[in-house]
Amino acid sequence: MADLKEQKYIVEIAKMQGIAKAAENLFISQPALSKFLARTEQEYGILLFERIGKKMIPTYAGEQYLKYAKQILEQDRSFREQIADIKELKSGSLAIGSTYGRGKNIFPEIIPEFYKKYPKFDLHIYQETAVKLEEMLRTGEIQIAMMTGNSREEQRGEFHIEIVSSEEICLVVPKNRNLQGVHKYGFRYPWIDIRQLEGELFLLLNNGSRLRAVTDKVIRTYGMSPKTIEFSSIDTIWKMVCQGFGVALASDFQVPQDEEVELFSVGSKPITWEFIIMTRVGGYRSVPVQDMIDITKRIYQN
């Protein structure tokens, strides 16, 4: 940053209306300040001050100079304060993204917590598909991506993966079906053979989502061909099942409370995925970025 000595000296002379007091305030000698003013006026080819009695009064050119000099000094002061705030982590910006369904649940919890510590930060929030979030992370548009996945994604070398929690993909069924499951070691919920629901209507997310890929694999693995309806929102699917319409496979992440549904485990082994936080390998991980990650892990880790 420039020291802006010229602007500071001229403004101080105008403020004190003379060389003597201005030199004292600037901690330089009177002759040195007089020579400085003379050199400056010679450089511009104009007089900045005229003597009226014992006072130095700005000329018209001097008034124009002072107007812009004061603006420059104010901008410099503001900039230095911002730099100081950034150094002390009082201000800055952070861009984070999450998939649609997950972001709806996590952002209302993690953002207020983050703002308690960083009230002057500019947060840029994105809700996109997992594929889009990875691309935004790759190009630096966001610093953090939150989604489902697994730690094997780190093997690609592009992203650093932190596991927040493990979630089970379970069968969501209206309570009025009165299904009975059995308890099996390693499963979170009573286990049932999903093939007994062959005749049920399955509610699916549209193609392209990770949950849809998991659902299709399960149906394919067990040789099922149930009737299906597709939706674009997992929230819609939950509401439909809660109202007694259809069944679905869904993550047990933040299951709606006090609803008329039951959860069952399915498969030869638990079907799981992980809630992960991704950052770009080689990207600068600032303290606020790490704090956002820590807040999320504190709230959602199993």
PDB file of N, CA, C and O in Angstrom, residues 125-151:
ATOM      1  N   ILE A 125     -24.336 -19.019  -1.104  1.00  0.00           N
ATOM      2  CA  ILE A 125     -24.882 -20.360  -0.917  1.00  0.00           C
ATOM      3  C   ILE A 125     -25.409 -20.892  -2.246  1.00  0.00           C
ATOM      4  O   ILE A 125     -26.139 -20.201  -2.961  1.00  0.00           O
ATOM      5  N   TYR A 126     -25.053 -22.137  -2.551  1.00  0.00           N
ATOM      6  CA  TYR A 126     -25.502 -22.771  -3.786  1.00  0.00           C
ATOM      7  C   TYR A 126     -26.136 -24.125  -3.464  1.00  0.00           C
ATOM      8  O   TYR A 126     -25.628 -24.876  -2.625  1.00  0.00           O
ATOM      9  N   GLN A 127     -27.245 -24.430  -4.136  1.00  0.00           N
ATOM     10  CA  GLN A 127     -27.875 -25.748  -4.054  1.00  0.00           C
ATOM     11  C   GLN A 127     -27.948 -26.296  -5.471  1.00  0.00           C
ATOM     12  O   GLN A 127     -28.694 -25.781  -6.309  1.00  0.00           O
ATOM     13  N   GLU A 128     -27.157 -27.328  -5.718  1.00  0.00           N
ATOM     14  CA  GLU A 128     -27.019 -27.886  -7.059  1.00  0.00           C
ATOM     15  C   GLU A 128     -26.934 -29.404  -6.978  1.00  0.00           C
ATOM     16  O   GLU A 128     -26.915 -29.986  -5.887  1.00  0.00           O
ATOM     17  N   THR A 129     -26.867 -30.044  -8.135  1.00  0.00           N
ATOM     18  CA  THR A 129     -26.643 -31.489  -8.163  1.00  0.00           C
ATOM     19  C   THR A 129     -25.213 -31.780  -7.728  1.00  0.00           C
ATOM     20  O   THR A 129     -24.344 -30.897  -7.750  1.00  0.00           O
ATOM     21  N   ALA A 130     -24.959 -33.024  -7.356  1.00  0.00           N
ATOM     22  CA  ALA A 130     -23.614 -33.414  -6.931  1.00  0.00           C
ATOM     23  C   ALA A 130     -22.600 -33.173  -8.043  1.00  0.00           C
ATOM     24  O   ALA A 130     -21.478 -32.704  -7.790  1.00  0.00           O
ATOM     25  N   VAL A 131     -22.982 -33.492  -9.272  1.00  0.00           N
ATOM     26  CA  VAL A 131     -22.073 -33.306 -10.411  1.00  0.00           C
ATOM     27  C   VAL A 131     -21.722 -31.829 -10.580  1.00  0.00           C
ATOM     28  O   VAL A 131     -20.556 -31.468 -10.790  1.00  0.00           O
ATOM     29  N   LYS A 132     -22.722 -30.961 -10.479  1.00  0.00           N
ATOM     30  CA  LYS A 132     -22.492 -29.525 -10.620  1.00  0.00           C
ATOM     31  C   LYS A 132     -21.619 -28.998  -9.489  1.00  0.00           C
ATOM     32  O   LYS A 132     -20.720 -28.164  -9.712  1.00  0.00           O
ATOM     33  N   LEU A 133     -21.852 -29.466  -8.277  1.00  0.00           N
ATOM     34  CA  LEU A 133     -21.063 -29.012  -7.134  1.00  0.00           C
ATOM     35  C   LEU A 133     -19.595 -29.402  -7.289  1.00  0.00           C
ATOM     36  O   LEU A 133     -18.697 -28.616  -6.963  1.00  0.00           O
ATOM     37  N   GLU A 134     -19.356 -30.603  -7.781  1.00  0.00           N
ATOM     38  CA  GLU A 134     -17.972 -31.027  -8.001  1.00  0.00           C
ATOM     39  C   GLU A 134     -17.292 -30.128  -9.023  1.00  0.00           C
ATOM     40  O   GLU A 134     -16.117 -29.761  -8.859  1.00  0.00           O
ATOM     41  N   GLU A 135     -18.002 -29.761 -10.065  1.00  0.00           N
ATOM     42  CA  GLU A 135     -17.426 -28.881 -11.079  1.00  0.00           C
ATOM     43  C   GLU A 135     -17.148 -27.499 -10.500  1.00  0.00           C
ATOM     44  O   GLU A 135     -16.105 -26.889 -10.772  1.00  0.00           O
ATOM     45  N   MET A 136     -18.064 -26.973  -9.678  1.00  0.00           N
ATOM     46  CA  MET A 136     -17.872 -25.667  -9.057  1.00  0.00           C
ATOM     47  C   MET A 136     -16.690 -25.688  -8.096  1.00  0.00           C
ATOM     48  O   MET A 136     -15.950 -24.705  -7.984  1.00  0.00           O
ATOM     49  N   LEU A 137     -16.514 -26.794  -7.410  1.00  0.00           N
ATOM     50  CA  LEU A 137     -15.380 -26.945  -6.501  1.00  0.00           C
ATOM     51  C   LEU A 137     -14.080 -27.003  -7.297  1.00  0.00           C
ATOM     52  O   LEU A 137     -13.064 -26.395  -6.939  1.00  0.00           O
ATOM     53  N   ARG A 138     -14.135 -27.700  -8.400  1.00  0.00           N
ATOM     54  CA  ARG A 138     -12.950 -27.876  -9.258  1.00  0.00           C
ATOM     55  C   ARG A 138     -12.473 -26.538  -9.825  1.00  0.00           C
ATOM     56  O   ARG A 138     -11.275 -26.297  -9.951  1.00  0.00           O
ATOM     57  N   THR A 139     -13.431 -25.668 -10.171  1.00  0.00           N
ATOM     58  CA  THR A 139     -13.084 -24.387 -10.791  1.00  0.00           C
ATOM     59  C   THR A 139     -12.914 -23.256  -9.774  1.00  0.00           C
ATOM     60  O   THR A 139     -12.621 -22.127 -10.163  1.00  0.00           O
ATOM     61  N   GLY A 140     -13.123 -23.559  -8.501  1.00  0.00           N
ATOM     62  CA  GLY A 140     -12.930 -22.551  -7.473  1.00  0.00           C
ATOM     63  C   GLY A 140     -14.115 -21.657  -7.215  1.00  0.00           C
ATOM     64  O   GLY A 140     -14.007 -20.673  -6.476  1.00  0.00           O
ATOM     65  N   GLU A 141     -15.275 -21.960  -7.796  1.00  0.00           N
ATOM     66  CA  GLU A 141     -16.470 -21.150  -7.557  1.00  0.00           C
ATOM     67  C   GLU A 141     -16.969 -21.303  -6.127  1.00  0.00           C
ATOM     68  O   GLU A 141     -17.600 -20.395  -5.581  1.00  0.00           O
ATOM     69  N   ILE A 142     -16.749 -22.467  -5.550  1.00  0.00           N
ATOM     70  CA  ILE A 142     -17.080 -22.688  -4.148  1.00  0.00           C
ATOM     71  C   ILE A 142     -15.853 -23.264  -3.437  1.00  0.00           C
ATOM     72  O   ILE A 142     -14.975 -23.847  -4.075  1.00  0.00           O
ATOM     73  N   GLN A 143     -15.796 -23.078  -2.128  1.00  0.00           N
ATOM     74  CA  GLN A 143     -14.694 -23.636  -1.345  1.00  0.00           C
ATOM     75  C   GLN A 143     -15.070 -24.943  -0.650  1.00  0.00           C
ATOM     76  O   GLN A 143     -14.207 -25.735  -0.298  1.00  0.00           O
ATOM     77  N   ILE A 144     -16.377 -25.146  -0.442  1.00  0.00           N
ATOM     78  CA  ILE A 144     -16.852 -26.326   0.281  1.00  0.00           C
ATOM     79  C   ILE A 144     -18.063 -26.895  -0.441  1.00  0.00           C
ATOM     80  O   ILE A 144     -18.949 -26.149  -0.856  1.00  0.00           O
ATOM     81  N   ALA A 145     -18.095 -28.221  -0.577  1.00  0.00           N
ATOM     82  CA  ALA A 145     -19.273 -28.909  -1.112  1.00  0.00           C
ATOM     83  C   ALA A 145     -19.719 -29.965  -0.106  1.00  0.00           C
ATOM     84  O   ALA A 145     -18.891 -30.716   0.411  1.00  0.00           O
ATOM     85  N   MET A 146     -21.023 -30.014   0.156  1.00  0.00           N
ATOM     86  CA  MET A 146     -21.584 -30.962   1.113  1.00  0.00           C
ATOM     87  C   MET A 146     -22.590 -31.837   0.392  1.00  0.00           C
ATOM     88  O   MET A 146     -23.528 -31.320  -0.214  1.00  0.00           O
ATOM     89  N   MET A 147     -22.398 -33.151   0.469  1.00  0.00           N
ATOM     90  CA  MET A 147     -23.252 -34.062  -0.277  1.00  0.00           C
ATOM     91  C   MET A 147     -23.097 -35.474   0.263  1.00  0.00           C
ATOM     92  O   MET A 147     -22.408 -35.698   1.258  1.00  0.00           O
ATOM     93  N   THR A 148     -23.721 -36.423  -0.406  1.00  0.00           N
ATOM     94  CA  THR A 148     -23.498 -37.825  -0.073  1.00  0.00           C
ATOM     95  C   THR A 148     -22.431 -38.381  -0.995  1.00  0.00           C
ATOM     96  O   THR A 148     -22.242 -37.906  -2.112  1.00  0.00           O
ATOM     97  N   GLY A 149     -21.724 -39.370  -0.514  1.00  0.00           N
ATOM     98  CA  GLY A 149     -20.672 -39.976  -1.317  1.00  0.00           C
ATOM     99  C   GLY A 149     -19.939 -41.000  -0.482  1.00  0.00           C
ATOM    100  O   GLY A 149     -20.493 -41.572   0.458  1.00  0.00           O
ATOM    101  N   ASN A 150     -18.678 -41.208  -0.789  1.00  0.00           N
ATOM    102  CA  ASN A 150     -17.853 -42.103   0.015  1.00  0.00           C
ATOM    103  C   ASN A 150     -16.406 -41.682  -0.095  1.00  0.00           C
ATOM    104  O   ASN A 150     -16.007 -40.939  -0.991  1.00  0.00           O
ATOM    105  N   SER A 151     -15.618 -42.151   0.856  1.00  0.00           N
ATOM    106  CA  SER A 151     -14.227 -41.737   0.944  1.00  0.00           C
ATOM    107  C   SER A 151     -13.408 -42.201  -0.244  1.00  0.00           C
ATOM    108  O   SER A 151     -12.311 -41.703  -0.483  1.00  0.00           O
TER     109      SER A 151
END
